[in-house]
CSV table of C-alpha atoms and ligand atoms in Angstrom, one decimal:
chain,number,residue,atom,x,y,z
A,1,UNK,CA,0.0,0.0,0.0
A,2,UNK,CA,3.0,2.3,0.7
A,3,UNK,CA,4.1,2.2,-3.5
A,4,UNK,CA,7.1,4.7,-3.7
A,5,UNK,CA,7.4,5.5,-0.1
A,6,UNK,CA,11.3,3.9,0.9
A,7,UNK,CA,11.7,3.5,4.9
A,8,UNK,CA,9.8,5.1,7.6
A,9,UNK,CA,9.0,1.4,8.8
A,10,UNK,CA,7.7,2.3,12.5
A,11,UNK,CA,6.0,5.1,11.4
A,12,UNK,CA,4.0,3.1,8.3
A,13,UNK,CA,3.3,0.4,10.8
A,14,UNK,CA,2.0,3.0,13.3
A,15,UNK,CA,0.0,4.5,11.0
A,16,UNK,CA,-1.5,1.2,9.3
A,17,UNK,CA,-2.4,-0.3,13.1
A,18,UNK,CA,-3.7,3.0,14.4
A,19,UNK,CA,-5.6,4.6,11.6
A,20,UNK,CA,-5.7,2.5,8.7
A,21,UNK,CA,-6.8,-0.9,9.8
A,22,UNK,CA,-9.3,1.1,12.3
A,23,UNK,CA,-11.1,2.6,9.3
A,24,UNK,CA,-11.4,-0.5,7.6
A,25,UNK,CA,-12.7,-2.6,10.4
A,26,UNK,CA,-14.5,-0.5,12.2
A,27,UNK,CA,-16.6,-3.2,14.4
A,28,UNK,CA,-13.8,-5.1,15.6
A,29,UNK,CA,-12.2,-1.5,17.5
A,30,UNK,CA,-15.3,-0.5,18.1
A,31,UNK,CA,-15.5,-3.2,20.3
A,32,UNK,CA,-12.7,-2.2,22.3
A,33,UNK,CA,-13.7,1.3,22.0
A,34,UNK,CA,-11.2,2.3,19.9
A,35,UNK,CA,-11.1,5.1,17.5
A,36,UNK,CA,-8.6,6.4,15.6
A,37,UNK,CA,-6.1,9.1,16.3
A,38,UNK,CA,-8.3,12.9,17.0
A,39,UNK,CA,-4.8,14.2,15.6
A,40,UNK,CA,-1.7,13.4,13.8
A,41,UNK,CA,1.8,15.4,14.2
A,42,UNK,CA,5.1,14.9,12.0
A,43,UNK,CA,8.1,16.8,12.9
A,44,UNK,CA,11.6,17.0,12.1
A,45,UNK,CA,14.0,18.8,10.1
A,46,UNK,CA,13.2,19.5,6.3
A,47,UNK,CA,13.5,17.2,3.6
A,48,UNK,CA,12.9,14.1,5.3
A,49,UNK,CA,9.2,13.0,4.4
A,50,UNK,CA,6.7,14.5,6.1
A,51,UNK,CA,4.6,16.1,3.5
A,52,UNK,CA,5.2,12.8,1.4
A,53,UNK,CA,3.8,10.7,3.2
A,54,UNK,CA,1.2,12.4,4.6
A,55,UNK,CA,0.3,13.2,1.1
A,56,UNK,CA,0.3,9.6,0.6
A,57,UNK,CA,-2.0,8.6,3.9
A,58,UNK,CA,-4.3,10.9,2.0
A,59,UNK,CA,-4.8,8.4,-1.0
A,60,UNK,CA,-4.7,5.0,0.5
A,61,UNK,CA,-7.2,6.4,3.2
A,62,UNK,CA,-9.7,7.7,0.1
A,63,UNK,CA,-11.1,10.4,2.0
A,64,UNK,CA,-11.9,13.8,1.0
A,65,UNK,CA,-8.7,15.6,1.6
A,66,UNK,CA,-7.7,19.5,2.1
A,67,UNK,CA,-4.2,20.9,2.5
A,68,UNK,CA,-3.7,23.9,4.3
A,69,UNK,CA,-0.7,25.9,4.1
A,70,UNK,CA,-0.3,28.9,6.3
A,71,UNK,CA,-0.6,32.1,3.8
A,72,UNK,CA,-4.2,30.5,2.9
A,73,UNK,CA,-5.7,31.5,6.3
A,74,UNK,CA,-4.0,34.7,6.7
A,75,UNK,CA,-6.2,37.6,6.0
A,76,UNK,CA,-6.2,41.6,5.8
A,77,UNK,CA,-8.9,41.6,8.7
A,78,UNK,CA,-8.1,41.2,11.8
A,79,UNK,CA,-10.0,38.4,13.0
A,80,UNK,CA,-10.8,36.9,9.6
A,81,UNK,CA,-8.4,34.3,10.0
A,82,UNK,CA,-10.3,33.0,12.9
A,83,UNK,CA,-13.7,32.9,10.5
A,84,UNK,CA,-11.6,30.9,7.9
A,85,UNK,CA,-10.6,28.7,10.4
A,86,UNK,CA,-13.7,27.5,11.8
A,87,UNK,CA,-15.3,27.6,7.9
A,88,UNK,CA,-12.7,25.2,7.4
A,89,UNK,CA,-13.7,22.5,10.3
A,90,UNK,CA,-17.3,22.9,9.3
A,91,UNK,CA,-16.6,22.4,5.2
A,92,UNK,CA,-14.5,19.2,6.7
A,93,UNK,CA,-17.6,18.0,8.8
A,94,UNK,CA,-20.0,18.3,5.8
A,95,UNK,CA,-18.0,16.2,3.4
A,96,UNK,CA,-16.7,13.8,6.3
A,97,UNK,CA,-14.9,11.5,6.5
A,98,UNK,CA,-12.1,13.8,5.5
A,99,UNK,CA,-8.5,14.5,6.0
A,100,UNK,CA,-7.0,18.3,6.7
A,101,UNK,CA,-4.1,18.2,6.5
A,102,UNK,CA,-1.7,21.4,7.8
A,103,UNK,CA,1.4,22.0,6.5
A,104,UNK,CA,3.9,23.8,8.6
A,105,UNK,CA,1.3,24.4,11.4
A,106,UNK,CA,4.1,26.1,13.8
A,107,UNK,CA,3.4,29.2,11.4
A,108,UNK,CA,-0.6,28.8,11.9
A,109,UNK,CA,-0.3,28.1,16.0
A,110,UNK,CA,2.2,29.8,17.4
A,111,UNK,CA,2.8,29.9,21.3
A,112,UNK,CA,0.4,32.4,22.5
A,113,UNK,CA,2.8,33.9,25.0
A,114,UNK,CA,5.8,36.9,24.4
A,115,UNK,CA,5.9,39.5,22.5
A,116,UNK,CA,6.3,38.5,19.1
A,117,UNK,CA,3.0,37.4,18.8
A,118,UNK,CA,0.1,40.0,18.5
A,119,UNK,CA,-2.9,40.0,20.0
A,120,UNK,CA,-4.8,38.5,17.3
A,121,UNK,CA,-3.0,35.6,16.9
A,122,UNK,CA,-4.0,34.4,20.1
A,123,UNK,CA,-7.9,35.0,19.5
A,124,UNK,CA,-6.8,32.3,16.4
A,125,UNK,CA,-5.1,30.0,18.4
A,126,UNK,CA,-8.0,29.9,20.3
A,127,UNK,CA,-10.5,29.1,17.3
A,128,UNK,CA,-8.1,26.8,16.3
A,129,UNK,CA,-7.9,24.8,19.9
A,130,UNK,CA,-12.1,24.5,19.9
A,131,UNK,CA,-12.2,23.2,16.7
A,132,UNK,CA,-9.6,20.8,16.5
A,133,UNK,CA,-10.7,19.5,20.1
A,134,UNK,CA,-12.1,15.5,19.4
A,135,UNK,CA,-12.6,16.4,16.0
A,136,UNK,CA,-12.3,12.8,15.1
A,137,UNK,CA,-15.2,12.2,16.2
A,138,UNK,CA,-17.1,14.0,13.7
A,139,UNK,CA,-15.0,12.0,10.6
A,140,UNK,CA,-11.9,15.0,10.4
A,141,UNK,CA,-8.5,13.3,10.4
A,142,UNK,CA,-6.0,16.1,11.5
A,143,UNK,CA,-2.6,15.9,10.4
A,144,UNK,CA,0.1,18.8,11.0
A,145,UNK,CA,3.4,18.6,10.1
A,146,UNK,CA,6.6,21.1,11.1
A,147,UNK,CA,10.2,21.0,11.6
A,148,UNK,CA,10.2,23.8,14.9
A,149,UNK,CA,7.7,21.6,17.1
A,150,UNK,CA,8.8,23.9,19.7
A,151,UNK,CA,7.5,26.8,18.7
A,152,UNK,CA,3.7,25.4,18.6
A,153,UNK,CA,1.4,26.4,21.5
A,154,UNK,CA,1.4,23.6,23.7
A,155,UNK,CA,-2.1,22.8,24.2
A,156,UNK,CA,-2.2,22.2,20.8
A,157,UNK,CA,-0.1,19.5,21.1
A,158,UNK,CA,-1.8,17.6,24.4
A,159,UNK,CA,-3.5,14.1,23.4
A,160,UNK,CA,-7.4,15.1,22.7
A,161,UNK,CA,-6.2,17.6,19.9
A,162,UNK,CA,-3.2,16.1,19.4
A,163,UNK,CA,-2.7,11.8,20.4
A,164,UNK,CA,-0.3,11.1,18.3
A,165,UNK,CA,3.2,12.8,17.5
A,166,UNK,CA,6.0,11.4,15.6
A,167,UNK,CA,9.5,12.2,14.5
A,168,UNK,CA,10.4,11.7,10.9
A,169,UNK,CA,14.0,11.5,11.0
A,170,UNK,CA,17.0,11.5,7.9
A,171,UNK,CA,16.5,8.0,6.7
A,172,UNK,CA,18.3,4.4,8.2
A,173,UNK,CA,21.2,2.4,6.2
A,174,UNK,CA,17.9,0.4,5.1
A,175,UNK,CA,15.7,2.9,4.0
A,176,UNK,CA,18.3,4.4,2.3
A,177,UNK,CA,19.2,1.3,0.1
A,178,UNK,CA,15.2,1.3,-0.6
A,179,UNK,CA,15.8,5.2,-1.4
A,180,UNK,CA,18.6,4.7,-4.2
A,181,UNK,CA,16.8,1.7,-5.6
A,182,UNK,CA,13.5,3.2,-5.8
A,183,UNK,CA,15.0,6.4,-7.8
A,184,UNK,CA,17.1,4.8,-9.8
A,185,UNK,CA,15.3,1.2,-10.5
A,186,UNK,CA,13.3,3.3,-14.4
A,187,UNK,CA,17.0,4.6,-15.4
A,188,UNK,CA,20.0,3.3,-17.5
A,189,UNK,CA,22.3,1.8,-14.7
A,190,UNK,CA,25.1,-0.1,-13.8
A,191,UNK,CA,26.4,-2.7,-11.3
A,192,UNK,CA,25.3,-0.5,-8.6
A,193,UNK,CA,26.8,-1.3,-5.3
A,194,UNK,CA,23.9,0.1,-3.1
A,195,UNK,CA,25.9,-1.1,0.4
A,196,UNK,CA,28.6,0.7,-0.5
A,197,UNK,CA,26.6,4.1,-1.6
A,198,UNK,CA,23.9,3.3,1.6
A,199,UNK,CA,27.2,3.7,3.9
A,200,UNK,CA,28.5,6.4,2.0
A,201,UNK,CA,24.9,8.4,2.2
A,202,UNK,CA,24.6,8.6,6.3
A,203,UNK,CA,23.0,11.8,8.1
A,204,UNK,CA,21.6,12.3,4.2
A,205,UNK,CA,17.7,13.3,3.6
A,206,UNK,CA,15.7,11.3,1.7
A,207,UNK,CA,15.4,14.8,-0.5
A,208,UNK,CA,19.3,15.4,-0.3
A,209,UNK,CA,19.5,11.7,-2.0
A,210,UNK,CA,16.7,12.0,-4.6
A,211,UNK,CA,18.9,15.4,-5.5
A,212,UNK,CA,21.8,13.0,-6.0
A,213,UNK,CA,20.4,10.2,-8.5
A,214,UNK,CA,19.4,13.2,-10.1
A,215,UNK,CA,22.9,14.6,-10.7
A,216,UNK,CA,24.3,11.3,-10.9
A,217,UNK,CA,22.2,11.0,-13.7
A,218,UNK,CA,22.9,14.0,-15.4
A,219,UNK,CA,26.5,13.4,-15.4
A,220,UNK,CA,25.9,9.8,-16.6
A,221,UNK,CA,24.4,11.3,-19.9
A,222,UNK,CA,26.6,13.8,-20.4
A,223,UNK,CA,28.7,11.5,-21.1
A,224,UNK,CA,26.3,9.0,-22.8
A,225,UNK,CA,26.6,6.2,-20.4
A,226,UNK,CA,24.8,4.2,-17.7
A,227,UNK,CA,25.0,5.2,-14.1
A,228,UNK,CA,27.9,4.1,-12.3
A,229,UNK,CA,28.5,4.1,-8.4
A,230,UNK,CA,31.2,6.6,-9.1
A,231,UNK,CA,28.2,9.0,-10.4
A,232,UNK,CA,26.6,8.5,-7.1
A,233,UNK,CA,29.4,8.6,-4.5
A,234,UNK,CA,30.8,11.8,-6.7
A,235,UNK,CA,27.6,13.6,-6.2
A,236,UNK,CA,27.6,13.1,-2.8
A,237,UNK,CA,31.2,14.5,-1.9
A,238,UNK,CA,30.1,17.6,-4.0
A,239,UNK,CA,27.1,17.8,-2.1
A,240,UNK,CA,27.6,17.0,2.2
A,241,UNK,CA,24.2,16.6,4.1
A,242,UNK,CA,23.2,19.8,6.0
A,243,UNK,CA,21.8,17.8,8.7
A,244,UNK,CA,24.8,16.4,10.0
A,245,UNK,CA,26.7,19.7,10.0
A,246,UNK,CA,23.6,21.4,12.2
A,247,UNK,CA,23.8,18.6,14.8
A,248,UNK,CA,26.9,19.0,15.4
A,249,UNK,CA,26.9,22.8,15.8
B,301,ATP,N1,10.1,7.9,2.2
B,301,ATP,C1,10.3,8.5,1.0
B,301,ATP,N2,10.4,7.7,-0.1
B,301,ATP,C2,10.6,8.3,-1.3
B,301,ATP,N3,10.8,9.6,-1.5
B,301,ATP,C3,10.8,10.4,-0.4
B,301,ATP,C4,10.5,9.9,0.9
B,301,ATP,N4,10.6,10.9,1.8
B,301,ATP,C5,10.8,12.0,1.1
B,301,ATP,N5,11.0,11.7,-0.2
B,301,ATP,C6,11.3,12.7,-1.3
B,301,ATP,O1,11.9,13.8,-0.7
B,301,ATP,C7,11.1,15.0,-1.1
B,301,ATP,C8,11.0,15.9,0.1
B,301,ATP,O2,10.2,15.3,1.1
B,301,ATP,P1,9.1,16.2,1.9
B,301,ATP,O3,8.7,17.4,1.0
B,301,ATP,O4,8.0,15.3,2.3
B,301,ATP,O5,9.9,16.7,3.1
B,301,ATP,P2,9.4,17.4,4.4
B,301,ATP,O6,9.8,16.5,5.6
B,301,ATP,O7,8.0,17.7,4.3
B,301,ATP,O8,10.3,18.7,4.5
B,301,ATP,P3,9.9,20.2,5.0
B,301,ATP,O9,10.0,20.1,6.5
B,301,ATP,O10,11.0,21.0,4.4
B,301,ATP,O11,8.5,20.5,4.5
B,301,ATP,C9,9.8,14.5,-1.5
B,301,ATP,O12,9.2,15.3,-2.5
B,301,ATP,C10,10.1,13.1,-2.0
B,301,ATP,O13,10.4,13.2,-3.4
B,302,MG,MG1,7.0,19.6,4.1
């Protein structure tokens, strides 16, 4: 079901035994009274998946599906935001079950508190914090995603808006074989040795290494060949993983 998505293995299994599976047998967790997730977090530096694959929940769960990025609730009126906000949860109720999912939600929720942040922000935060709390329960799958988790107001994150959140970190020696395969598998290639280029692609994104087959293939037709490893390991030297340098900072 996860065609095209490499790695992430926890977070796909999460995902299947907590929302997937609930959805399609419904009797057997209601049951136990079980229902699925009232909201969803991803978080973690850029670059590593988070849109992807929620992008992807969105099809294999067929529900109606809305993605909201911050500059489409911002308006010139003050509080218009806050009416946008709750049109949205309403439009999701009316054509439920359905999926919103919020893309960088640390710009739409910030913390509430300091200076920074004006007044009317918080009057949104607040709109945001009713609507979003047990929203499940009327069919809305929330899913936010962000890399600066810290700087979202913290009752959004407490389980009854938010139950579940997850960590999408740079991708494992595995997933990173599964990576290189899956973007090079349609392309003219060569005796790849993907243990050797897995070992040599640690602390890389999954988007820093999609960058890479790319140039590796460029530079293979350039010179009207196949791919080689040297294509791939050369990219990567020209290119170091910005991850690995901010860690250690
Ligand atoms: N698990 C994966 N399998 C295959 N390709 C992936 C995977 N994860 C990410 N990619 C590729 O990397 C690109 C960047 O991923 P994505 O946009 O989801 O990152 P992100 O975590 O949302 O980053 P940001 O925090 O900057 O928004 C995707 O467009 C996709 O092509
Ligand atoms: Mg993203």
């Amino acid at each position: 079901i996860w065609n095209g998505v490499a790695g992430m293995r926890n977070l796909k299994a999460i995902l299947e035994r907590d929302v997937i599976l609930p959805l399609q047998e419904p009797e057997i967790y209601e049951t136990y009274r079980l229902s699925i997730p009232n909201g969803i977090l991803l978080y973690g530096p850029p670059g590593c998946g988070k849109t992807y694959i929620a992008r992807k929940l969105a099809k294999i769960l067929d529900f109606s599906f809305r993605e909201i990025k911050p500059g489409d609730l911002s308006s010139i009126y003050v509080h218009g935001t806050q009416g946008l906000i709750a049109k949205l949860f309403n439009e999701a109720r009316d054509n439920s079950p359905c999926m919103l999912f919020f893309d960088e939600l640390d710009a739409m929720v910030p913390k509430r508190s300091g200076n920074s942040v004006g007044h009317h922000y918080a009057s949104e935060v607040n709109e945001f914090l009713t609507q979003l709390n047990e929203c499940s329960k009327d069919g809305i799958l929330m899913v936010g995603a962000t890399n600066l988790i810290e700087r979202i107001d913290p009752a959004v994150l407490r389980p009854g808006r938010i139950d579940k959140k997850f960590l999408v970190t740079p991708p494992d020696y595995e997933a990173r074989v599964e990576l290189l395969k899956l973007y090079i598998q349609d392309r003219p290639q060569e005796k790849i040795d993907w243990h050797q280029c897995a070992l040599e692609l640690e602390n890389y994104t999954c988007a820093e290494i999609e960058f890479i087959v790319n140039e590796a293939a460029r530079n293979a037709l350039e010179q009207e060949r196949k791919i080689i490893n040297g294509d791939i390991l050369h990219a990567a030297v020209n290119n170091p993983p910005a991850f690995a340098e901010n860690v250690e900072q």
